[in-house]
PDB file of C-alpha atoms and ligand atoms in Angstrom:
ATOM      1  CA  MET F   1      50.945 -39.125 -78.919  1.00 75.00           C
ATOM      2  CA  ASP F   2      54.206 -40.244 -80.458  1.00 95.00           C
ATOM      3  CA  ILE F   3      56.991 -37.984 -81.559  1.00 97.00           C
ATOM      4  CA  ALA F   4      55.938 -37.635 -85.188  1.00 97.00           C
ATOM      5  CA  GLN F   5      52.355 -36.972 -84.264  1.00 97.00           C
ATOM      6  CA  SER F   6      53.274 -34.330 -81.830  1.00 98.00           C
ATOM      7  CA  ILE F   7      55.452 -32.509 -84.292  1.00 98.00           C
ATOM      8  CA  LEU F   8      52.677 -32.533 -86.865  1.00 97.00           C
ATOM      9  CA  SER F   9      50.043 -31.281 -84.554  1.00 97.00           C
ATOM     10  CA  ILE F  10      52.221 -28.439 -83.217  1.00 98.00           C
ATOM     11  CA  HIS F  11      53.163 -27.356 -86.758  1.00 97.00           C
ATOM     12  CA  LYS F  12      49.459 -27.306 -87.589  1.00 97.00           C
ATOM     13  CA  GLU F  13      48.813 -24.819 -84.751  1.00 97.00           C
ATOM     14  CA  LEU F  14      51.759 -22.502 -85.422  1.00 98.00           C
ATOM     15  CA  PRO F  15      51.048 -19.400 -87.486  1.00 97.00           C
ATOM     16  CA  PRO F  16      53.122 -19.032 -90.614  1.00 95.00           C
ATOM     17  CA  GLY F  17      56.559 -17.558 -89.918  1.00 95.00           C
ATOM     18  CA  VAL F  18      56.873 -19.048 -86.380  1.00 98.00           C
ATOM     19  CA  LYS F  19      59.727 -21.463 -86.139  1.00 98.00           C
ATOM     20  CA  LEU F  20      59.527 -24.593 -83.949  1.00 98.00           C
ATOM     21  CA  VAL F  21      62.777 -25.615 -82.259  1.00 98.00           C
ATOM     22  CA  ALA F  22      62.442 -29.185 -81.076  1.00 98.00           C
ATOM     23  CA  VAL F  23      64.418 -29.360 -77.845  1.00 98.00           C
ATOM     24  CA  SER F  24      65.989 -32.780 -78.035  1.00 98.00           C
ATOM     25  CA  LYS F  25      68.346 -32.479 -74.968  1.00 97.00           C
ATOM     26  CA  PHE F  26      68.677 -35.786 -73.087  1.00 95.00           C
ATOM     27  CA  HIS F  27      66.936 -37.658 -75.848  1.00 96.00           C
ATOM     28  CA  PRO F  28      68.765 -40.072 -78.117  1.00 95.00           C
ATOM     29  CA  LEU F  29      69.547 -39.834 -81.778  1.00 96.00           C
ATOM     30  CA  GLU F  30      66.759 -42.135 -82.714  1.00 96.00           C
ATOM     31  CA  ALA F  31      64.183 -39.627 -81.227  1.00 97.00           C
ATOM     32  CA  ILE F  32      65.682 -36.819 -83.278  1.00 98.00           C
ATOM     33  CA  GLU F  33      65.457 -39.039 -86.399  1.00 98.00           C
ATOM     34  CA  GLU F  34      61.788 -39.781 -85.720  1.00 98.00           C
ATOM     35  CA  ALA F  35      61.115 -36.029 -85.518  1.00 98.00           C
ATOM     36  CA  MET F  36      63.100 -35.604 -88.780  1.00 98.00           C
ATOM     37  CA  GLY F  37      60.829 -38.138 -90.395  1.00 98.00           C
ATOM     38  CA  ALA F  38      57.914 -35.895 -89.561  1.00 98.00           C
ATOM     39  CA  GLY F  39      59.527 -32.992 -91.320  1.00 97.00           C
ATOM     40  CA  GLN F  40      61.220 -31.342 -88.295  1.00 98.00           C
ATOM     41  CA  THR F  41      64.514 -29.635 -89.261  1.00 98.00           C
ATOM     42  CA  VAL F  42      65.475 -27.357 -86.289  1.00 98.00           C
ATOM     43  CA  PHE F  43      66.665 -28.800 -82.993  1.00 98.00           C
ATOM     44  CA  GLY F  44      67.803 -27.226 -79.733  1.00 98.00           C
ATOM     45  CA  GLU F  45      70.362 -28.541 -77.230  1.00 98.00           C
ATOM     46  CA  ASN F  46      71.700 -27.056 -74.024  1.00 97.00           C
ATOM     47  CA  ARG F  47      74.888 -28.947 -73.176  1.00 97.00           C
ATOM     48  CA  PRO F  48      78.020 -28.342 -75.425  1.00 98.00           C
ATOM     49  CA  GLN F  49      79.220 -31.872 -75.563  1.00 97.00           C
ATOM     50  CA  GLU F  50      75.871 -33.412 -76.445  1.00 97.00           C
ATOM     51  CA  PHE F  51      75.225 -30.658 -78.862  1.00 98.00           C
ATOM     52  CA  GLU F  52      78.475 -31.358 -80.671  1.00 98.00           C
ATOM     53  CA  GLN F  53      78.076 -35.190 -80.759  1.00 98.00           C
ATOM     54  CA  LYS F  54      74.548 -34.904 -82.148  1.00 98.00           C
ATOM     55  CA  ALA F  55      75.510 -32.307 -84.674  1.00 98.00           C
ATOM     56  CA  ARG F  56      78.403 -34.387 -85.933  1.00 98.00           C
ATOM     57  CA  ALA F  57      76.368 -37.566 -86.005  1.00 98.00           C
ATOM     58  CA  LEU F  58      73.643 -36.008 -88.159  1.00 98.00           C
ATOM     59  CA  ALA F  59      75.903 -33.824 -90.265  1.00 97.00           C
ATOM     60  CA  GLY F  60      74.773 -33.509 -93.871  1.00 97.00           C
ATOM     61  CA  ARG F  61      71.210 -34.406 -93.217  1.00 97.00           C
ATOM     62  CA  GLY F  62      69.748 -30.978 -93.382  1.00 97.00           C
ATOM     63  CA  VAL F  63      69.439 -30.253 -89.632  1.00 97.00           C
ATOM     64  CA  GLU F  64      69.696 -26.830 -88.205  1.00 98.00           C
ATOM     65  CA  TRP F  65      71.065 -26.606 -84.584  1.00 98.00           C
ATOM     66  CA  HIS F  66      70.260 -23.966 -82.010  1.00 98.00           C
ATOM     67  CA  PHE F  67      72.199 -23.747 -78.836  1.00 98.00           C
ATOM     68  CA  ILE F  68      69.865 -22.805 -75.926  1.00 98.00           C
ATOM     69  CA  GLY F  69      71.882 -23.428 -72.755  1.00 97.00           C
ATOM     70  CA  HIS F  70      74.513 -21.759 -70.547  1.00 96.00           C
ATOM     71  CA  LEU F  71      77.762 -21.625 -72.589  1.00 98.00           C
ATOM     72  CA  GLN F  72      81.220 -21.392 -71.046  1.00 97.00           C
ATOM     73  CA  THR F  73      83.828 -19.651 -73.038  1.00 98.00           C
ATOM     74  CA  ASN F  74      86.094 -22.671 -72.964  1.00 98.00           C
ATOM     75  CA  LYS F  75      83.394 -24.667 -74.847  1.00 98.00           C
ATOM     76  CA  LEU F  76      82.883 -22.367 -77.773  1.00 98.00           C
ATOM     77  CA  LYS F  77      84.602 -24.757 -80.172  1.00 98.00           C
ATOM     78  CA  MET F  78      82.103 -27.438 -79.463  1.00 98.00           C
ATOM     79  CA  VAL F  79      79.219 -25.220 -80.324  1.00 98.00           C
ATOM     80  CA  LEU F  80      80.020 -22.411 -82.739  1.00 98.00           C
ATOM     81  CA  PRO F  81      81.125 -24.529 -85.712  1.00 98.00           C
ATOM     82  CA  TYR F  82      77.604 -26.083 -85.751  1.00 98.00           C
ATOM     83  CA  ALA F  83      75.186 -23.567 -84.377  1.00 98.00           C
ATOM     84  CA  SER F  84      72.985 -21.620 -86.741  1.00 98.00           C
ATOM     85  CA  LEU F  85      71.822 -19.626 -83.748  1.00 98.00           C
ATOM     86  CA  VAL F  86      73.072 -19.206 -80.194  1.00 99.00           C
ATOM     87  CA  GLN F  87      69.928 -18.312 -78.347  1.00 98.00           C
ATOM     88  CA  SER F  88      71.382 -18.024 -74.852  1.00 98.00           C
ATOM     89  CA  VAL F  89      73.989 -15.244 -74.692  1.00 98.00           C
ATOM     90  CA  ASP F  90      73.832 -14.241 -71.065  1.00 97.00           C
ATOM     91  CA  SER F  91      76.909 -12.308 -70.334  1.00 97.00           C
ATOM     92  CA  VAL F  92      79.204  -9.659 -71.854  1.00 98.00           C
ATOM     93  CA  HIS F  93      82.194 -11.966 -71.276  1.00 98.00           C
ATOM     94  CA  LEU F  94      80.558 -14.632 -73.403  1.00 98.00           C
ATOM     95  CA  LEU F  95      79.571 -12.237 -76.114  1.00 98.00           C
ATOM     96  CA  ASP F  96      83.162 -10.862 -76.299  1.00 98.00           C
ATOM     97  CA  ALA F  97      84.475 -14.409 -76.583  1.00 98.00           C
ATOM     98  CA  ILE F  98      81.959 -15.275 -79.348  1.00 98.00           C
ATOM     99  CA  ASN F  99      83.009 -12.191 -81.241  1.00 98.00           C
ATOM    100  CA  ASP F 100      86.662 -13.090 -80.863  1.00 98.00           C
ATOM    101  CA  TRP F 101      86.042 -16.628 -82.023  1.00 98.00           C
ATOM    102  CA  GLY F 102      84.119 -15.292 -85.035  1.00 98.00           C
ATOM    103  CA  LYS F 103      87.034 -13.007 -85.969  1.00 98.00           C
ATOM    104  CA  LYS F 104      89.539 -15.814 -85.770  1.00 98.00           C
ATOM    105  CA  ASN F 105      87.406 -18.201 -87.760  1.00 98.00           C
ATOM    106  CA  GLY F 106      86.098 -15.792 -90.312  1.00 98.00           C
ATOM    107  CA  LYS F 107      82.487 -16.197 -89.254  1.00 98.00           C
ATOM    108  CA  VAL F 108      79.644 -13.979 -88.138  1.00 98.00           C
ATOM    109  CA  ILE F 109      77.671 -15.690 -85.325  1.00 98.00           C
ATOM    110  CA  PRO F 110      73.926 -15.069 -85.140  1.00 98.00           C
ATOM    111  CA  VAL F 111      72.868 -14.655 -81.455  1.00 98.00           C
ATOM    112  CA  LEU F 112      69.904 -13.873 -79.278  1.00 98.00           C
ATOM    113  CA  LEU F 113      70.385 -12.027 -75.997  1.00 98.00           C
ATOM    114  CA  GLU F 114      68.800 -13.828 -73.079  1.00 98.00           C
ATOM    115  CA  LEU F 115      66.669 -11.590 -70.860  1.00 97.00           C
ATOM    116  CA  HIS F 116      66.535 -12.393 -67.186  1.00 94.00           C
ATOM    117  CA  VAL F 117      62.788 -12.256 -66.645  1.00 86.00           C
ATOM    118  CA  ALA F 118      61.415 -15.144 -64.570  1.00 73.00           C
ATOM    119  CA  ALA F 119      61.010 -14.737 -60.778  1.00 69.00           C
ATOM    120  CA  GLU F 120      63.379 -17.678 -59.993  1.00 70.00           C
ATOM    121  CA  ASP F 121      66.862 -16.724 -58.949  1.00 65.00           C
ATOM    122  CA  THR F 122      68.299 -19.597 -60.951  1.00 64.00           C
ATOM    123  CA  LYS F 123      67.385 -18.244 -64.408  1.00 66.00           C
ATOM    124  CA  GLN F 124      70.256 -16.790 -66.309  1.00 84.00           C
ATOM    125  CA  GLY F 125      70.197 -13.722 -68.480  1.00 94.00           C
ATOM    126  CA  PHE F 126      70.736  -9.998 -68.733  1.00 97.00           C
ATOM    127  CA  TYR F 127      68.773  -7.199 -67.046  1.00 95.00           C
ATOM    128  CA  GLU F 128      67.174  -4.658 -69.516  1.00 96.00           C
ATOM    129  CA  GLU F 129      69.821  -2.041 -68.946  1.00 96.00           C
ATOM    130  CA  GLU F 130      72.618  -4.392 -69.723  1.00 97.00           C
ATOM    131  CA  ILE F 131      71.001  -5.304 -73.078  1.00 98.00           C
ATOM    132  CA  LEU F 132      70.555  -1.645 -73.910  1.00 98.00           C
ATOM    133  CA  ASP F 133      74.199  -1.038 -73.085  1.00 98.00           C
ATOM    134  CA  ILE F 134      75.334  -3.853 -75.368  1.00 98.00           C
ATOM    135  CA  LEU F 135      73.163  -2.619 -78.269  1.00 98.00           C
ATOM    136  CA  PHE F 136      74.458   0.857 -78.030  1.00 98.00           C
ATOM    137  CA  ARG F 137      77.911  -0.809 -78.713  1.00 98.00           C
ATOM    138  CA  ALA F 138      76.589  -3.259 -81.280  1.00 98.00           C
ATOM    139  CA  ALA F 139      78.710  -1.912 -84.081  1.00 97.00           C
ATOM    140  CA  SER F 140      81.889  -2.896 -82.090  1.00 98.00           C
ATOM    141  CA  TYR F 141      80.802  -6.596 -82.425  1.00 98.00           C
ATOM    142  CA  SER F 142      81.856  -7.073 -86.002  1.00 98.00           C
ATOM    143  CA  ASN F 143      81.530 -10.928 -85.900  1.00 98.00           C
ATOM    144  CA  VAL F 144      78.180 -11.123 -84.054  1.00 98.00           C
ATOM    145  CA  ARG F 145      74.738 -10.688 -85.543  1.00 98.00           C
ATOM    146  CA  PHE F 146      72.154  -9.485 -83.073  1.00 98.00           C
ATOM    147  CA  CYS F 147      68.870 -11.278 -84.058  1.00 98.00           C
ATOM    148  CA  GLY F 148      66.633 -10.609 -81.031  1.00 98.00           C
ATOM    149  CA  LEU F 149      65.785 -11.804 -77.601  1.00 98.00           C
ATOM    150  CA  MET F 150      65.272 -15.073 -75.802  1.00 98.00           C
ATOM    151  CA  GLY F 151      63.493 -15.488 -72.516  1.00 96.00           C
ATOM    152  CA  MET F 152      61.818 -17.978 -70.156  1.00 94.00           C
ATOM    153  CA  ALA F 153      58.726 -17.316 -68.289  1.00 93.00           C
ATOM    154  CA  THR F 154      58.429 -18.058 -64.533  1.00 90.00           C
ATOM    155  CA  ASN F 155      57.863 -21.730 -64.045  1.00 89.00           C
ATOM    156  CA  THR F 156      54.316 -21.608 -62.688  1.00 91.00           C
ATOM    157  CA  ASP F 157      50.695 -22.618 -63.510  1.00 91.00           C
ATOM    158  CA  ASP F 158      49.549 -19.018 -62.931  1.00 94.00           C
ATOM    159  CA  THR F 159      48.986 -17.835 -66.489  1.00 95.00           C
ATOM    160  CA  GLU F 160      48.761 -14.204 -65.332  1.00 96.00           C
ATOM    161  CA  ASP F 161      52.405 -14.443 -64.143  1.00 95.00           C
ATOM    162  CA  ILE F 162      53.391 -16.027 -67.466  1.00 96.00           C
ATOM    163  CA  ARG F 163      51.623 -13.272 -69.344  1.00 97.00           C
ATOM    164  CA  ALA F 164      53.421 -10.629 -67.244  1.00 96.00           C
ATOM    165  CA  ASP F 165      56.766 -12.133 -68.149  1.00 95.00           C
ATOM    166  CA  PHE F 166      56.015 -12.482 -71.851  1.00 97.00           C
ATOM    167  CA  GLY F 167      54.569  -8.987 -71.905  1.00 97.00           C
ATOM    168  CA  ARG F 168      57.724  -7.517 -70.428  1.00 96.00           C
ATOM    169  CA  ILE F 169      59.976  -9.306 -72.974  1.00 97.00           C
ATOM    170  CA  LYS F 170      57.743  -8.310 -75.849  1.00 98.00           C
ATOM    171  CA  ALA F 171      57.782  -4.596 -74.736  1.00 98.00           C
ATOM    172  CA  LEU F 172      61.544  -4.579 -74.544  1.00 98.00           C
ATOM    173  CA  TRP F 173      61.848  -6.220 -77.874  1.00 98.00           C
ATOM    174  CA  ASP F 174      59.616  -3.606 -79.474  1.00 98.00           C
ATOM    175  CA  TYR F 175      61.419  -0.786 -77.694  1.00 98.00           C
ATOM    176  CA  LEU F 176      64.762  -2.057 -78.900  1.00 98.00           C
ATOM    177  CA  ALA F 177      63.525  -2.494 -82.468  1.00 98.00           C
ATOM    178  CA  ASP F 178      62.423   1.213 -82.485  1.00 98.00           C
ATOM    179  CA  LEU F 179      65.590   2.459 -80.854  1.00 98.00           C
ATOM    180  CA  PHE F 180      68.050   0.531 -83.090  1.00 98.00           C
ATOM    181  CA  PRO F 181      66.605   0.537 -86.591  1.00 98.00           C
ATOM    182  CA  GLU F 182      70.087  -0.176 -87.907  1.00 97.00           C
ATOM    183  CA  LEU F 183      69.877  -3.643 -86.480  1.00 98.00           C
ATOM    184  CA  THR F 184      68.284  -5.057 -89.521  1.00 97.00           C
ATOM    185  CA  ASP F 185      68.462  -8.673 -88.262  1.00 98.00           C
ATOM    186  CA  TRP F 186      66.574  -7.861 -85.029  1.00 98.00           C
ATOM    187  CA  LYS F 187      63.672 -10.156 -85.952  1.00 98.00           C
ATOM    188  CA  GLU F 188      63.438 -12.955 -83.433  1.00 98.00           C
ATOM    189  CA  LEU F 189      61.580 -13.233 -80.198  1.00 98.00           C
ATOM    190  CA  SER F 190      62.165 -16.685 -78.746  1.00 98.00           C
ATOM    191  CA  ILE F 191      59.647 -17.299 -75.981  1.00 98.00           C
ATOM    192  CA  GLY F 192      57.424 -20.270 -75.187  1.00 97.00           C
ATOM    193  CA  MET F 193      58.129 -23.812 -74.079  1.00 98.00           C
ATOM    194  CA  SER F 194      55.990 -26.938 -73.658  1.00 97.00           C
ATOM    195  CA  GLY F 195      53.669 -25.474 -71.028  1.00 96.00           C
ATOM    196  CA  ASP F 196      53.240 -21.971 -72.349  1.00 97.00           C
ATOM    197  CA  TRP F 197      53.972 -21.721 -76.037  1.00 98.00           C
ATOM    198  CA  ARG F 198      50.339 -21.071 -77.040  1.00 98.00           C
ATOM    199  CA  ILE F 199      50.439 -17.985 -74.689  1.00 98.00           C
ATOM    200  CA  ALA F 200      53.818 -16.955 -76.164  1.00 98.00           C
ATOM    201  CA  LEU F 201      52.226 -16.823 -79.576  1.00 98.00           C
ATOM    202  CA  GLU F 202      49.824 -14.129 -78.303  1.00 98.00           C
ATOM    203  CA  TYR F 203      52.873 -12.072 -77.327  1.00 98.00           C
ATOM    204  CA  GLY F 204      54.529 -12.140 -80.741  1.00 98.00           C
ATOM    205  CA  ALA F 205      56.861 -15.218 -80.458  1.00 98.00           C
ATOM    206  CA  THR F 206      58.769 -15.928 -83.668  1.00 98.00           C
ATOM    207  CA  ILE F 207      60.533 -19.014 -82.175  1.00 98.00           C
ATOM    208  CA  VAL F 208      59.068 -21.542 -79.695  1.00 98.00           C
ATOM    209  CA  ARG F 209      61.308 -24.049 -77.987  1.00 98.00           C
ATOM    210  CA  ILE F 210      59.407 -27.276 -77.257  1.00 98.00           C
ATOM    211  CA  GLY F 211      60.896 -30.349 -75.658  1.00 98.00           C
ATOM    212  CA  THR F 212      58.634 -32.367 -73.391  1.00 97.00           C
ATOM    213  CA  ALA F 213      55.476 -31.920 -75.424  1.00 98.00           C
ATOM    214  CA  ILE F 214      57.302 -33.593 -78.327  1.00 98.00           C
ATOM    215  CA  PHE F 215      59.753 -36.076 -76.877  1.00 97.00           C
ATOM    216  CA  GLY F 216      58.134 -36.810 -73.538  1.00 94.00           C
ATOM    217  CA  GLU F 217      59.811 -36.603 -70.214  1.00 91.00           C
ATOM    218  CA  ARG F 218      63.606 -36.355 -70.264  1.00 89.00           C
ATOM    219  CA  GLN F 219      65.433 -39.547 -69.180  1.00 77.00           C
ATOM    220  CA  TYR F 220      68.273 -37.722 -67.284  1.00 74.00           C
ATOM    221  CA  LEU F 221      70.291 -40.836 -66.557  1.00 62.00           C
ATOM    222  CA  ARG F 222      69.744 -43.128 -69.450  1.00 58.00           C
ATOM    223  CA  LEU F 223      71.123 -41.203 -72.462  1.00 56.00           C
ATOM    224  CA  ARG F 224      74.270 -42.772 -73.923  1.00 59.00           C
ATOM    225  CA  LEU F 225      75.735 -41.235 -76.986  1.00 61.00           C
ATOM    226  CA  PRO F 226      78.275 -42.916 -79.311  1.00 58.00           C
ATOM    227  CA  ALA F 227      81.781 -41.513 -78.819  1.00 52.00           C
TER     228      ALA F 227
HETATM  229  C1  PLP X 301      64.749 -27.483 -71.908  1.00 59.15           C
HETATM  230  C2  PLP X 301      64.490 -26.161 -72.476  1.00 59.15           C
HETATM  231  C3  PLP X 301      63.280 -25.894 -73.219  1.00 59.15           C
HETATM  232  C4  PLP X 301      62.274 -27.000 -73.464  1.00 59.15           C
HETATM  233  O1  PLP X 301      61.546 -27.200 -72.248  1.00 59.15           O
HETATM  234  P1  PLP X 301      60.201 -28.093 -72.263  1.00 59.15           P
HETATM  235  O2  PLP X 301      59.448 -27.622 -71.071  1.00 59.15           O
HETATM  236  O3  PLP X 301      60.663 -29.504 -72.207  1.00 59.15           O
HETATM  237  O4  PLP X 301      59.474 -27.827 -73.540  1.00 59.15           O
HETATM  238  C5  PLP X 301      63.152 -24.643 -73.766  1.00 59.15           C
HETATM  239  N1  PLP X 301      64.032 -23.701 -73.581  1.00 59.15           N
HETATM  240  C6  PLP X 301      65.206 -23.886 -72.850  1.00 59.15           C
HETATM  241  C7  PLP X 301      66.094 -22.762 -72.736  1.00 59.15           C
HETATM  242  C8  PLP X 301      65.432 -25.087 -72.276  1.00 59.15           C
HETATM  243  O5  PLP X 301      66.530 -25.324 -71.536  1.00 59.15           O
END
């Protein structure tokens, strides 16, 4: 299937209200434009420089950008002017820096808190109790809007393990929604990638982040962006 066909067939399967983020990292602008031609408007990137270059190149064309990767505080200015959602907040240090940037620039930044859930050591994210701790102090983050949770399931073919991971995220999401009714923007649960998005829908995903199933395998060495 080509890019446009893949976009169309995924949209057909998504229930109303579930947002598809097309993860275009390591793919060239032409691939993004092909997806745009099929009606896709939301794209996700995980490297600040690539994110900024693509956002600038496609400015004014109705594209919404989500940042989904690890973000260092010295790279905020490459990301925050363009991101409609930062899905991957994974430390208090980063959250504090985003809030400070928002204050300085007169903006409120919508974020998701990333939950550490997969079995792999390499996965970033908060532990449950850290997220609880942050949300008890949510009112002190005047320039951050807490919109929900993001998580990645264990990278495995064992669907029972994937279900266990998604079940944990969903349970925490529900618990937090009950505990903090004042967080009126707490609406998003971003789970599900190319290999597991159909399962994620069963666990209440409101956002799925799909790369490979749309754009094919990433060409890690070939991408060249205009300066
Ligand atoms: C790359 C990436 C995706 C997309 O992964 P695919 O398996 O290619 O669909 C989703 N979420 C995050 C956080 C990613 O870094």
